[in-house]
GROMACS .gro file of C-alpha atoms in nm:
model
  283
    1UNK     CA    1   9.580   1.412   9.655
    2UNK     CA    2   9.248   1.231   9.705
    3UNK     CA    3   8.997   1.364   9.436
    4UNK     CA    4   8.626   1.305   9.412
    5UNK     CA    5   8.584   0.997   9.135
    6UNK     CA    6   8.174   0.937   9.000
    7UNK     CA    7   8.116   0.569   9.078
    8UNK     CA    8   7.972   0.390   8.870
    9UNK     CA    9   7.623   0.235   9.016
   10UNK     CA   10   7.647  -0.030   8.763
   11UNK     CA   11   7.965  -0.119   8.763
   12UNK     CA   12   8.004  -0.468   9.023
   13UNK     CA   13   8.229  -0.264   9.377
   14UNK     CA   14   7.994  -0.022   9.325
   15UNK     CA   15   7.887   0.010   9.684
   16UNK     CA   16   8.240  -0.075   9.799
   17UNK     CA   17   8.404   0.203   9.598
   18UNK     CA   18   8.089   0.427   9.689
   19UNK     CA   19   8.106   0.375  10.026
   20UNK     CA   20   8.552   0.444  10.078
   21UNK     CA   21   8.420   0.714   9.908
   22UNK     CA   22   8.250   0.829  10.182
   23UNK     CA   23   8.497   0.751  10.454
   24UNK     CA   24   8.776   0.904  10.299
   25UNK     CA   25   8.553   1.200  10.233
   26UNK     CA   26   8.269   1.187  10.291
   27UNK     CA   27   8.130   1.274  10.029
   28UNK     CA   28   8.038   0.923   9.684
   29UNK     CA   29   7.931   1.053   9.339
   30UNK     CA   30   7.761   0.811   9.153
   31UNK     CA   31   7.638   0.756   8.784
   32UNK     CA   32   7.437   0.544   8.560
   33UNK     CA   33   7.163   0.548   8.881
   34UNK     CA   34   6.822   0.457   8.803
   35UNK     CA   35   6.704   0.889   8.916
   36UNK     CA   36   6.525   1.039   8.642
   37UNK     CA   37   6.688   1.311   8.458
   38UNK     CA   38   6.487   1.440   8.320
   39UNK     CA   39   6.255   1.474   8.594
   40UNK     CA   40   6.541   1.628   8.745
   41UNK     CA   41   6.574   1.887   8.502
   42UNK     CA   42   6.166   1.949   8.404
   43UNK     CA   43   6.209   2.036   8.800
   44UNK     CA   44   6.422   2.276   8.723
   45UNK     CA   45   6.256   2.433   8.482
   46UNK     CA   46   5.961   2.511   8.634
   47UNK     CA   47   6.089   2.605   8.967
   48UNK     CA   48   6.242   2.849   8.846
   49UNK     CA   49   5.985   3.056   8.628
   50UNK     CA   50   5.761   3.001   9.013
   51UNK     CA   51   6.118   3.139   9.145
   52UNK     CA   52   6.104   3.479   8.877
   53UNK     CA   53   5.730   3.452   8.898
   54UNK     CA   54   5.547   3.676   9.219
   55UNK     CA   55   5.428   3.373   9.321
   56UNK     CA   56   5.680   3.305   9.609
   57UNK     CA   57   5.537   3.578   9.787
   58UNK     CA   58   5.174   3.351   9.892
   59UNK     CA   59   5.380   3.077  10.057
   60UNK     CA   60   5.597   3.352  10.369
   61UNK     CA   61   5.755   3.005  10.559
   62UNK     CA   62   5.635   2.917  10.890
   63UNK     CA   63   5.847   2.968  11.105
   64UNK     CA   64   5.744   2.718  11.332
   65UNK     CA   65   5.699   2.452  11.085
   66UNK     CA   66   5.999   2.558  10.837
   67UNK     CA   67   5.780   2.506  10.490
   68UNK     CA   68   5.742   2.716  10.203
   69UNK     CA   69   5.892   2.992  10.067
   70UNK     CA   70   6.266   3.167  10.237
   71UNK     CA   71   6.293   3.470  10.008
   72UNK     CA   72   6.765   3.627  10.011
   73UNK     CA   73   6.656   3.797  10.331
   74UNK     CA   74   6.585   3.540  10.553
   75UNK     CA   75   6.797   3.261  10.339
   76UNK     CA   76   7.071   3.138  10.647
   77UNK     CA   77   7.365   3.202  10.804
   78UNK     CA   78   7.585   2.879  10.844
   79UNK     CA   79   7.733   2.833  11.155
   80UNK     CA   80   7.977   3.070  11.155
   81UNK     CA   81   7.935   3.269  10.973
   82UNK     CA   82   7.775   3.617  11.012
   83UNK     CA   83   7.730   3.708  10.705
   84UNK     CA   84   7.317   3.556  10.470
   85UNK     CA   85   7.390   3.344  10.217
   86UNK     CA   86   7.316   3.459   9.910
   87UNK     CA   87   6.984   3.239   9.724
   88UNK     CA   88   6.695   3.183   9.803
   89UNK     CA   89   6.497   2.901   9.885
   90UNK     CA   90   6.145   2.643   9.909
   91UNK     CA   91   6.053   2.360  10.195
   92UNK     CA   92   5.925   2.142  10.069
   93UNK     CA   93   5.759   1.838  10.246
   94UNK     CA   94   5.444   1.635  10.123
   95UNK     CA   95   5.244   1.733  10.520
   96UNK     CA   96   5.398   2.152  10.434
   97UNK     CA   97   5.286   2.422  10.141
   98UNK     CA   98   5.329   2.405   9.807
   99UNK     CA   99   5.225   2.519   9.456
  100UNK     CA  100   4.935   2.311   9.320
  101UNK     CA  101   5.104   2.261   8.951
  102UNK     CA  102   5.349   2.168   9.062
  103UNK     CA  103   5.288   1.991   9.351
  104UNK     CA  104   5.249   1.596   9.201
  105UNK     CA  105   5.581   1.608   8.972
  106UNK     CA  106   5.794   1.726   9.336
  107UNK     CA  107   5.586   1.444   9.484
  108UNK     CA  108   5.685   1.271   9.323
  109UNK     CA  109   6.047   1.295   9.317
  110UNK     CA  110   6.082   1.335   9.683
  111UNK     CA  111   5.908   0.939   9.761
  112UNK     CA  112   6.116   0.824   9.473
  113UNK     CA  113   6.483   0.961   9.626
  114UNK     CA  114   6.370   0.896   9.987
  115UNK     CA  115   6.387   0.443   9.829
  116UNK     CA  116   6.642   0.552   9.659
  117UNK     CA  117   6.798   0.706  10.002
  118UNK     CA  118   6.710   0.433  10.146
  119UNK     CA  119   6.914   0.192  10.018
  120UNK     CA  120   7.213   0.300  10.005
  121UNK     CA  121   7.147   0.396  10.354
  122UNK     CA  122   7.178  -0.043  10.310
  123UNK     CA  123   7.537  -0.035  10.120
  124UNK     CA  124   7.667   0.189  10.401
  125UNK     CA  125   7.557  -0.012  10.644
  126UNK     CA  126   7.608  -0.382  10.466
  127UNK     CA  127   8.025  -0.206  10.402
  128UNK     CA  128   8.084  -0.070  10.846
  129UNK     CA  129   8.300  -0.276  11.026
  130UNK     CA  130   8.137  -0.503  11.288
  131UNK     CA  131   8.269  -0.310  11.550
  132UNK     CA  132   8.157  -0.023  11.414
  133UNK     CA  133   7.808  -0.111  11.313
  134UNK     CA  134   7.744  -0.224  11.643
  135UNK     CA  135   7.659   0.111  11.784
  136UNK     CA  136   7.317   0.123  11.577
  137UNK     CA  137   7.019   0.087  11.739
  138UNK     CA  138   6.839  -0.006  11.496
  139UNK     CA  139   6.948  -0.055  11.156
  140UNK     CA  140   7.053   0.261  10.912
  141UNK     CA  141   6.719   0.212  10.640
  142UNK     CA  142   6.508   0.186  10.924
  143UNK     CA  143   6.554   0.513  11.102
  144UNK     CA  144   6.413   0.707  10.822
  145UNK     CA  145   6.042   0.469  10.803
  146UNK     CA  146   5.747   0.705  10.926
  147UNK     CA  147   6.031   0.993  10.937
  148UNK     CA  148   5.817   1.426  10.815
  149UNK     CA  149   6.145   1.503  10.893
  150UNK     CA  150   6.304   1.391  10.597
  151UNK     CA  151   6.338   1.788  10.425
  152UNK     CA  152   6.376   1.915   9.996
  153UNK     CA  153   6.472   2.234   9.950
  154UNK     CA  154   6.454   2.432   9.652
  155UNK     CA  155   6.701   2.630   9.670
  156UNK     CA  156   6.776   2.899   9.339
  157UNK     CA  157   7.100   3.112   9.357
  158UNK     CA  158   7.026   3.426   9.160
  159UNK     CA  159   7.272   3.550   8.979
  160UNK     CA  160   7.566   3.734   9.136
  161UNK     CA  161   7.453   4.112   9.172
  162UNK     CA  162   7.752   4.427   9.177
  163UNK     CA  163   7.838   4.538   9.519
  164UNK     CA  164   7.776   4.203   9.663
  165UNK     CA  165   7.871   4.228  10.009
  166UNK     CA  166   8.220   4.162  10.098
  167UNK     CA  167   8.293   3.731  10.260
  168UNK     CA  168   7.910   3.644  10.131
  169UNK     CA  169   7.880   3.340   9.894
  170UNK     CA  170   7.642   3.096   9.751
  171UNK     CA  171   7.722   2.829  10.076
  172UNK     CA  172   7.891   2.988  10.325
  173UNK     CA  173   8.116   2.715  10.462
  174UNK     CA  174   7.896   2.465  10.696
  175UNK     CA  175   7.833   2.040  10.735
  176UNK     CA  176   7.467   1.942  10.666
  177UNK     CA  177   7.240   1.798  11.004
  178UNK     CA  178   7.088   1.488  10.885
  179UNK     CA  179   7.189   1.160  10.798
  180UNK     CA  180   7.257   1.139  10.441
  181UNK     CA  181   7.178   1.437  10.166
  182UNK     CA  182   7.067   1.289   9.830
  183UNK     CA  183   7.174   1.624   9.528
  184UNK     CA  184   7.195   1.592   9.186
  185UNK     CA  185   7.459   1.733   8.993
  186UNK     CA  186   7.273   2.132   8.951
  187UNK     CA  187   7.289   2.325   8.574
  188UNK     CA  188   7.542   2.482   8.694
  189UNK     CA  189   7.921   2.412   8.918
  190UNK     CA  190   8.051   2.555   9.233
  191UNK     CA  191   7.955   2.295   9.520
  192UNK     CA  192   8.285   2.235   9.675
  193UNK     CA  193   8.426   1.989   9.984
  194UNK     CA  194   8.762   1.997  10.253
  195UNK     CA  195   8.958   1.771  10.238
  196UNK     CA  196   9.192   1.589  10.575
  197UNK     CA  197   9.498   1.865  10.446
  198UNK     CA  198   9.271   2.164  10.445
  199UNK     CA  199   9.241   2.248  10.040
  200UNK     CA  200   8.951   2.211   9.868
  201UNK     CA  201   8.778   1.993   9.619
  202UNK     CA  202   8.573   2.041   9.301
  203UNK     CA  203   8.246   1.772   9.340
  204UNK     CA  204   8.247   1.638   8.957
  205UNK     CA  205   7.823   1.819   8.873
  206UNK     CA  206   7.834   1.671   8.561
  207UNK     CA  207   7.488   1.664   8.506
  208UNK     CA  208   7.364   1.269   8.511
  209UNK     CA  209   7.576   1.312   8.865
  210UNK     CA  210   7.396   1.243   9.192
  211UNK     CA  211   7.591   1.321   9.514
  212UNK     CA  212   7.587   1.224   9.816
  213UNK     CA  213   7.702   1.376  10.204
  214UNK     CA  214   7.797   1.230  10.509
  215UNK     CA  215   7.525   1.467  10.769
  216UNK     CA  216   7.605   1.517  11.186
  217UNK     CA  217   7.393   1.283  11.273
  218UNK     CA  218   7.534   0.929  11.032
  219UNK     CA  219   7.873   1.092  11.169
  220UNK     CA  220   7.715   1.107  11.540
  221UNK     CA  221   7.533   0.749  11.492
  222UNK     CA  222   7.859   0.576  11.367
  223UNK     CA  223   8.132   0.713  11.645
  224UNK     CA  224   8.280   0.964  11.362
  225UNK     CA  225   8.344   0.651  11.150
  226UNK     CA  226   8.142   0.829  10.891
  227UNK     CA  227   8.247   1.193  10.881
  228UNK     CA  228   8.048   1.476  10.787
  229UNK     CA  229   8.197   1.682  10.629
  230UNK     CA  230   8.237   2.053  10.560
  231UNK     CA  231   8.096   2.210  10.200
  232UNK     CA  232   8.041   2.497   9.982
  233UNK     CA  233   7.913   2.684   9.688
  234UNK     CA  234   8.170   2.954   9.620
  235UNK     CA  235   8.066   3.276   9.309
  236UNK     CA  236   8.130   3.188   8.982
  237UNK     CA  237   8.385   3.413   8.784
  238UNK     CA  238   8.269   3.619   8.507
  239UNK     CA  239   8.001   3.606   8.312
  240UNK     CA  240   7.911   3.272   8.490
  241UNK     CA  241   7.856   3.485   8.774
  242UNK     CA  242   7.543   3.654   8.566
  243UNK     CA  243   7.374   3.350   8.576
  244UNK     CA  244   7.163   3.130   8.806
  245UNK     CA  245   7.172   2.806   9.001
  246UNK     CA  246   6.902   2.547   9.042
  247UNK     CA  247   6.971   2.279   9.352
  248UNK     CA  248   6.738   1.964   9.492
  249UNK     CA  249   6.893   1.846   9.784
  250UNK     CA  250   6.744   1.646   9.989
  251UNK     CA  251   6.824   1.644  10.296
  252UNK     CA  252   6.731   1.270  10.436
  253UNK     CA  253   6.638   1.275  10.829
  254UNK     CA  254   6.534   1.005  11.102
  255UNK     CA  255   6.254   0.970  11.327
  256UNK     CA  256   6.234   1.192  11.649
  257UNK     CA  257   6.267   0.918  11.882
  258UNK     CA  258   6.584   0.733  11.702
  259UNK     CA  259   6.865   0.660  11.901
  260UNK     CA  260   7.161   0.780  11.725
  261UNK     CA  261   7.377   0.761  12.038
  262UNK     CA  262   7.369   0.738  12.407
  263UNK     CA  263   7.370   1.205  12.442
  264UNK     CA  264   7.188   1.252  12.140
  265UNK     CA  265   6.820   1.087  11.982
  266UNK     CA  266   6.775   1.259  11.623
  267UNK     CA  267   6.500   1.478  11.829
  268UNK     CA  268   6.716   1.584  12.017
  269UNK     CA  269   6.963   1.659  11.767
  270UNK     CA  270   6.846   1.859  11.539
  271UNK     CA  271   6.665   2.093  11.827
  272UNK     CA  272   7.024   2.156  11.953
  273UNK     CA  273   7.127   2.226  11.594
  274UNK     CA  274   6.767   2.477  11.479
  275UNK     CA  275   6.824   2.635  11.808
  276UNK     CA  276   7.217   2.752  11.692
  277UNK     CA  277   7.090   2.851  11.366
  278UNK     CA  278   6.860   3.108  11.516
  279UNK     CA  279   7.141   3.251  11.666
  280UNK     CA  280   7.366   3.275  11.443
  281UNK     CA  281   7.050   3.452  11.251
  282UNK     CA  282   6.980   3.719  11.554
  283UNK     CA  283   7.361   3.765  11.599
   0.00000   0.00000   0.00000
């Protein structure tokens, strides 16, 4: 049975182990990585205070730019699902809106994480078989240079209330749209990835782990060699359901002009997927 095992970033063969995990499961988990956990903890604490205040209503999302606060009533409905996820969230882009008191901290995290993500894209390219890498229209790490599409989402999963709608979970089974997603292990468990045999694997959530998964755009660019794997966030049991959960995924996007394949540019792919999401929200 396939297991997700955290790879030591400092290990001599970390690059090979990490990329093999991505190939096998669509997910890789790193420990002893350079993302500062103290910075992550501070962000969790400060944004928990933000979500528990009246301030989010001052930053309601822009339906054209998609920046700002998305209340639970406007949360996503995963593709193929009919019930909204039990979550609320804030979309941060450097060019977008952000509470002044939180701007410097979240922007520093955004920039440093993108730098690290570029290194991981280099690992992925290094470990791609030559016949697959020949299909990359430009180096993977170069695809994100100058991109204004990379999204940092601050997710708040509130405590599960009595009488929740049947079928509603914190995040329905879905795949990500982008190249790769970087996620510091959240302050609560619940993230699962779907294995090739249809079973669900728990993603190691020890605080300090960094979770990386393949998105649809890298699957497209690699001709399916790297799988964009279905994942979800399940509801906790018992008293754990009364605790909120904070999560901080960075969705790494290429520039819109980047050619992913003969079928798509990054821009055309993103527009197609966003239209699908908008259509599902109207049903």
